[in-house]
XYZ file of C-alpha atoms in Angstrom:
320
model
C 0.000 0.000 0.000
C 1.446 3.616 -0.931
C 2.178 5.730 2.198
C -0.346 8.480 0.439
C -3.024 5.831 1.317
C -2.060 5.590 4.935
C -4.356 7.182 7.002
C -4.467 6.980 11.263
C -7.066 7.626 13.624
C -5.986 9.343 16.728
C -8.840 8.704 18.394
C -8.684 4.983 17.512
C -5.241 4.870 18.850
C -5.934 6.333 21.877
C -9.176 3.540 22.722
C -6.497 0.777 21.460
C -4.032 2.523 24.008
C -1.163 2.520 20.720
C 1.273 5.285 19.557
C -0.119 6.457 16.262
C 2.032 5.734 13.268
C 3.355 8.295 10.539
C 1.113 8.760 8.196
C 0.493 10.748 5.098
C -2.702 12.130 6.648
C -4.414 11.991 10.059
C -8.172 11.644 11.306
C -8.289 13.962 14.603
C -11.629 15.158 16.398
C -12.231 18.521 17.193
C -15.738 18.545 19.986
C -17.750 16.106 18.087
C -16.603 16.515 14.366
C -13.871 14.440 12.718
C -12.064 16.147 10.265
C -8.538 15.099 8.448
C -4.593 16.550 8.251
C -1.847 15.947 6.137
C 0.250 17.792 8.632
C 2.257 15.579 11.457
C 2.614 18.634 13.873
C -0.535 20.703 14.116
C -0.737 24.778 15.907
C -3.175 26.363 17.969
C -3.462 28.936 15.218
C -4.109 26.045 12.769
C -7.114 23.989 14.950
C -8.912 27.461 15.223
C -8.784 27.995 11.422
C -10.059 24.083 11.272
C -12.834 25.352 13.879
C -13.464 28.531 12.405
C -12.702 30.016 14.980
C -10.028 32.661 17.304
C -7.648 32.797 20.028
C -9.676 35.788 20.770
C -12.818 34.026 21.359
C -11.973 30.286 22.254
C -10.033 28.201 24.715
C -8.790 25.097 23.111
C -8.044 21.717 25.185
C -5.941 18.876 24.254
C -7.542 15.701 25.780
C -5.322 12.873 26.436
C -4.786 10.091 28.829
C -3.374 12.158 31.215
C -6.110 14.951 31.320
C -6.850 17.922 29.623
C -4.110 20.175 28.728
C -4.217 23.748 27.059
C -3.373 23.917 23.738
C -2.280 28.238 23.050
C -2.460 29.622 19.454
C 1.567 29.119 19.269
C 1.691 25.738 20.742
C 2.600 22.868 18.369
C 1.262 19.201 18.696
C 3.168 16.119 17.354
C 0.032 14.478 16.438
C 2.125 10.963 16.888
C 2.389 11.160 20.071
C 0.222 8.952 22.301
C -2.756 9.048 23.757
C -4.279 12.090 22.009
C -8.018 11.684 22.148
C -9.639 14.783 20.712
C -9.682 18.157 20.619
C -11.906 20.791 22.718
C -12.707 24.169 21.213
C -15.292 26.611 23.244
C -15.710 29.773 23.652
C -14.359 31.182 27.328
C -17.712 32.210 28.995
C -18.861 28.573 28.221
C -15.852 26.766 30.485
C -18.355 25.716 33.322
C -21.346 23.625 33.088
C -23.307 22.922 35.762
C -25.047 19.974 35.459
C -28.349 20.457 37.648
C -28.937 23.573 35.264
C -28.772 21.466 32.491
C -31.113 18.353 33.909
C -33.901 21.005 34.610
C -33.576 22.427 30.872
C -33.646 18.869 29.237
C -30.541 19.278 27.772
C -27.269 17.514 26.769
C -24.085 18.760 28.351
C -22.152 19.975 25.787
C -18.321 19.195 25.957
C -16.429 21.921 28.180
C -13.941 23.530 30.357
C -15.529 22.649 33.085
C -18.190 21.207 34.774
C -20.508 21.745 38.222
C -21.712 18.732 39.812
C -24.098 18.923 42.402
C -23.015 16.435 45.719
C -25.702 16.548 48.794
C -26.113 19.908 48.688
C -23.081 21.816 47.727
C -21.723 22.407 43.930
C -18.196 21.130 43.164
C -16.115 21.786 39.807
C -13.730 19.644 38.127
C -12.299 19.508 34.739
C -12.931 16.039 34.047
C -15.754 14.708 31.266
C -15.726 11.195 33.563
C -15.053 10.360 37.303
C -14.955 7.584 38.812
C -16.419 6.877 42.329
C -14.118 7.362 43.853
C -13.598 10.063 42.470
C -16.893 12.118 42.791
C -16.866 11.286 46.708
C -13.244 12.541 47.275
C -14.572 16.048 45.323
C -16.819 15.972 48.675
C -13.915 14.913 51.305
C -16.147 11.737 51.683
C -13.435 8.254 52.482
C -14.646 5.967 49.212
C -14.573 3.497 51.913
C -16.928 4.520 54.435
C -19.855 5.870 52.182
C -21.986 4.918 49.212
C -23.049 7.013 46.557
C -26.093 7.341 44.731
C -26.542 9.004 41.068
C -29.858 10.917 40.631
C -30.807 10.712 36.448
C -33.790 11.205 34.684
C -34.221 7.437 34.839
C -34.056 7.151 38.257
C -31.576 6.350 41.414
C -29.018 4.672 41.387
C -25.924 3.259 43.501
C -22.702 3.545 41.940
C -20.343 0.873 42.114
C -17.186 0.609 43.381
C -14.752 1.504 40.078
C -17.824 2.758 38.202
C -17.280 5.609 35.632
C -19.183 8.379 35.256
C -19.446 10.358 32.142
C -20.772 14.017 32.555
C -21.571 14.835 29.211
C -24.040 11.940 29.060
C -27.814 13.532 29.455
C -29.976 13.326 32.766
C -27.559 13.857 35.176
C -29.251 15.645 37.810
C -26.741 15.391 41.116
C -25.060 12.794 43.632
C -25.767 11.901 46.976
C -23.133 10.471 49.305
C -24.150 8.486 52.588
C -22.285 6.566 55.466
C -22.150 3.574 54.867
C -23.077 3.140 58.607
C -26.210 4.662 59.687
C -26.955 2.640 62.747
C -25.566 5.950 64.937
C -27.738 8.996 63.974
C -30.316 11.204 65.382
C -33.638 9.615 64.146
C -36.256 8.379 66.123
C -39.311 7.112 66.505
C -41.107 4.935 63.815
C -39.458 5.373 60.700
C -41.439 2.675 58.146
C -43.287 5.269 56.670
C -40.266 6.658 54.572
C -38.526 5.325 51.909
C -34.740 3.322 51.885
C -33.257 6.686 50.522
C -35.093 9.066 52.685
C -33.802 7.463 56.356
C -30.053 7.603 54.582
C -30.475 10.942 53.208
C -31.705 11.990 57.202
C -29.624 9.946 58.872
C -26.959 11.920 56.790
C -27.869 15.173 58.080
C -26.257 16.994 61.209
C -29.338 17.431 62.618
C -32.056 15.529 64.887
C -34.759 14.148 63.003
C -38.334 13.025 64.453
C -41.587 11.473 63.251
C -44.455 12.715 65.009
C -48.293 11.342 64.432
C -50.985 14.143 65.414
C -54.510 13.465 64.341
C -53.571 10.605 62.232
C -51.021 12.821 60.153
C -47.526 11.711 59.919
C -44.778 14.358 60.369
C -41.219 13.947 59.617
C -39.567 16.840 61.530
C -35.716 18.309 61.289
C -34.824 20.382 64.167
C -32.311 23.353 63.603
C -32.157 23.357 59.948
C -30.270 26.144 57.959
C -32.314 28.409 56.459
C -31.140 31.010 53.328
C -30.125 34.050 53.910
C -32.631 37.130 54.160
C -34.883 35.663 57.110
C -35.446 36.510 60.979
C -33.397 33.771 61.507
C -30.749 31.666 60.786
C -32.341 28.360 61.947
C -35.335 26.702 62.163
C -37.415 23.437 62.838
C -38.522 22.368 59.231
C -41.556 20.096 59.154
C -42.603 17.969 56.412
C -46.263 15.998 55.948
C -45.897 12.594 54.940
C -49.134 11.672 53.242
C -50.640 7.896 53.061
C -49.303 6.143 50.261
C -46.166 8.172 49.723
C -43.997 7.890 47.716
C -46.708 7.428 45.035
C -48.353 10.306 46.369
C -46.122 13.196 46.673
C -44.827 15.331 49.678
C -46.204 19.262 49.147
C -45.788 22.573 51.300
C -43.024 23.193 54.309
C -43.821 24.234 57.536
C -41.405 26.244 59.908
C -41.315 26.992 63.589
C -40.708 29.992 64.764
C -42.166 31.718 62.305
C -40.162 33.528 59.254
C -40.071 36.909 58.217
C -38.241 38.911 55.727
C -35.254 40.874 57.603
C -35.725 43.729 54.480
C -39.765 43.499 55.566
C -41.340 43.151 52.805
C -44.218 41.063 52.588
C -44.368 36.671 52.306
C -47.422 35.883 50.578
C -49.572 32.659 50.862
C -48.778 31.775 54.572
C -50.852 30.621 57.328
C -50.909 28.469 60.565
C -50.933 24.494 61.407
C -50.768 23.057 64.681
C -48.228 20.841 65.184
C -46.620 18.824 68.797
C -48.570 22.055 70.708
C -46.605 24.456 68.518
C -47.751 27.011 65.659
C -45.527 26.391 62.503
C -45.658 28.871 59.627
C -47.172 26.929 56.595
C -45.376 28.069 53.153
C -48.206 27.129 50.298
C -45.336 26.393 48.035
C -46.754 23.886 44.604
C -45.125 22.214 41.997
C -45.951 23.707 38.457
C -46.625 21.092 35.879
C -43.153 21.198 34.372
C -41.807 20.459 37.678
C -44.405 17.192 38.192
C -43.495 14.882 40.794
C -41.903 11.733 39.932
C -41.810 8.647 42.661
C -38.506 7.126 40.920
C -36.497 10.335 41.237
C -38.052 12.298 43.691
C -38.049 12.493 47.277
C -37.629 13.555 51.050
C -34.396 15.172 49.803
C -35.370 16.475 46.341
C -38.514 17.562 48.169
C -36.541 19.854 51.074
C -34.106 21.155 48.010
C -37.149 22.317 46.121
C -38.942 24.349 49.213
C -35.189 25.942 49.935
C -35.010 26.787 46.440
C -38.868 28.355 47.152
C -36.812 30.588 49.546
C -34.604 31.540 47.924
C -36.655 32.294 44.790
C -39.110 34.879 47.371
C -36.677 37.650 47.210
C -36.658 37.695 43.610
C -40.752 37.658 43.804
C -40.876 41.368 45.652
């Protein structure tokens, strides 16, 4: 065969793990297009004229076995070399992805920068497309040994394995939830049947004490001393929750605080008003879920629930 019919794949290469060969041209990947060079060594200046695009505009990153790695206009790649997987072109004020944004929209994750990942309830960035486990629970500080993690999609829950890869970029990716592996030593009591698996680890994760209380043939979970968003009377509150018969096919709805909150700027909370609950008064918030937002029994939960109404306080200072 004549070397002007010898053509090699980098991205081949790199899934076969072998050094590309010399070639008289060269099938590289730039995002998600494959396009062909003649040229061995390859610029900066050369992938943006590929691209269409400019230095000006765009980042560009190498990805490789090792990582990502920044590829400047001047730089030159020896596109030999091994374990060149593609190449990432973007413009700069699309570097981070956050991946909860993108569940709510319905949409892909496009390839990037960078990406926020949603773990319990804080947002953590890394610059990887997959992660392992491992991984994703050391981005928390969580020992891969002591806790199990759970992977919230539009398909459902799941528990991730021990070794398992994650990629980012795949669609439906909502967040992560790490728990002890452990939960024989935490702060709930009473009868907890009427939950669900993931609802006594999610509370049993929590800092705080956690009670089920039965008034009137209502079932209450309740979680003393919980941070509230900033704005409010105060810092803390009990936070409690109605558990309705036949949950989780029937879904959870409303939150209901004691003491009372109140804006600290004054302004006005609308749709408020009383419930008795263990001899106290709690504030009821008459907080819905629009019909975009429907609940769903395979996804949704005490946790997703208590994220939502925190989000619904939040969201009141941008009301008024």
């Amino acid at each position: 065969m004549s070397d002007k019919n010898i053509k090699t794949d980098l991205n081949d290469c790199y899934c076969r793990g072998v050094k590309p060969t010399v070639a008289f041209e060269y099938i590289i990947r730039i995002n998600d297009n494959e396009l062909s060079v003649k040229e061995q060594k390859i610029t900066g200046i050369k992938l943006h004229e590929l691209e269409g695009t400019s230095s000006d505009t765009h980042f560009i990153k190498m990805v490789t076995k090792e990582g990502k790695i920044d590829i400047g206009p001047l730089i030159e790649v020896d596109l030999t070399e091994c374990g060149i997987e593609r190449f990432i072109i973007l413009p700069y004020e699309q570097q981070e992805i956050d991946l909860e944004d993108c569940f709510c929209k319905g949409v892909k994750p496009v390839i990037t920068f960078k990406y926020l990942l949603k773990i319990n309830r804080e947002k953590y960035s890394t610059e990887k497309e997959k992660l392992s486990r491992e991984e994703i629970l050391q981005l928390a500080g969580k020992d891969p040994k002591t806790h199990r993690l759970r992977m919230f999609t539009k398909g459902g829950k799941q528990i991730i394995e021990e070794g398992q890869i994650i990629d980012l970029t795949e669609c439906g990716v909502e967040r992560f939830v790490y728990e002890e592996i452990d939960c024989t030593e935490g702060f709930l009591s009473s009868d907890f049947n009427l939950i669900t698996d993931s609802d006594r680890l999610f509370l049993s994760s929590l800092p705080n004490e956690v009670n089920v209380i039965n008034e009137r043939n209502l079932n209450w979970i309740v979680i003393r001393g919980y941070e509230l968003p900033k704005g409010y009377n105060v810092k803390q509150a009990d936070i409690a929750i109605l558990i309705p018969p036949q949950y989780p096919t029937t879904q959870l709805d409303m939150v209901y605080f004691h003491p009372a909150l109140r804006r600290t700027d004054g302004q006005p909370i609308g749709a408020l008003s009383n419930q008795a609950i263990e001899g106290k008064v709690y504030q009821r918030w008459s907080r819905h879920r629009k019909p975009s937002n429907r609940w769903n029994s395979e996804i949704d939960d005490v946790e997703s629930h208590l994220d939502l109404m925190m989000n619904c306080l939040k969201a009141e200072f941008d009301k008024r």
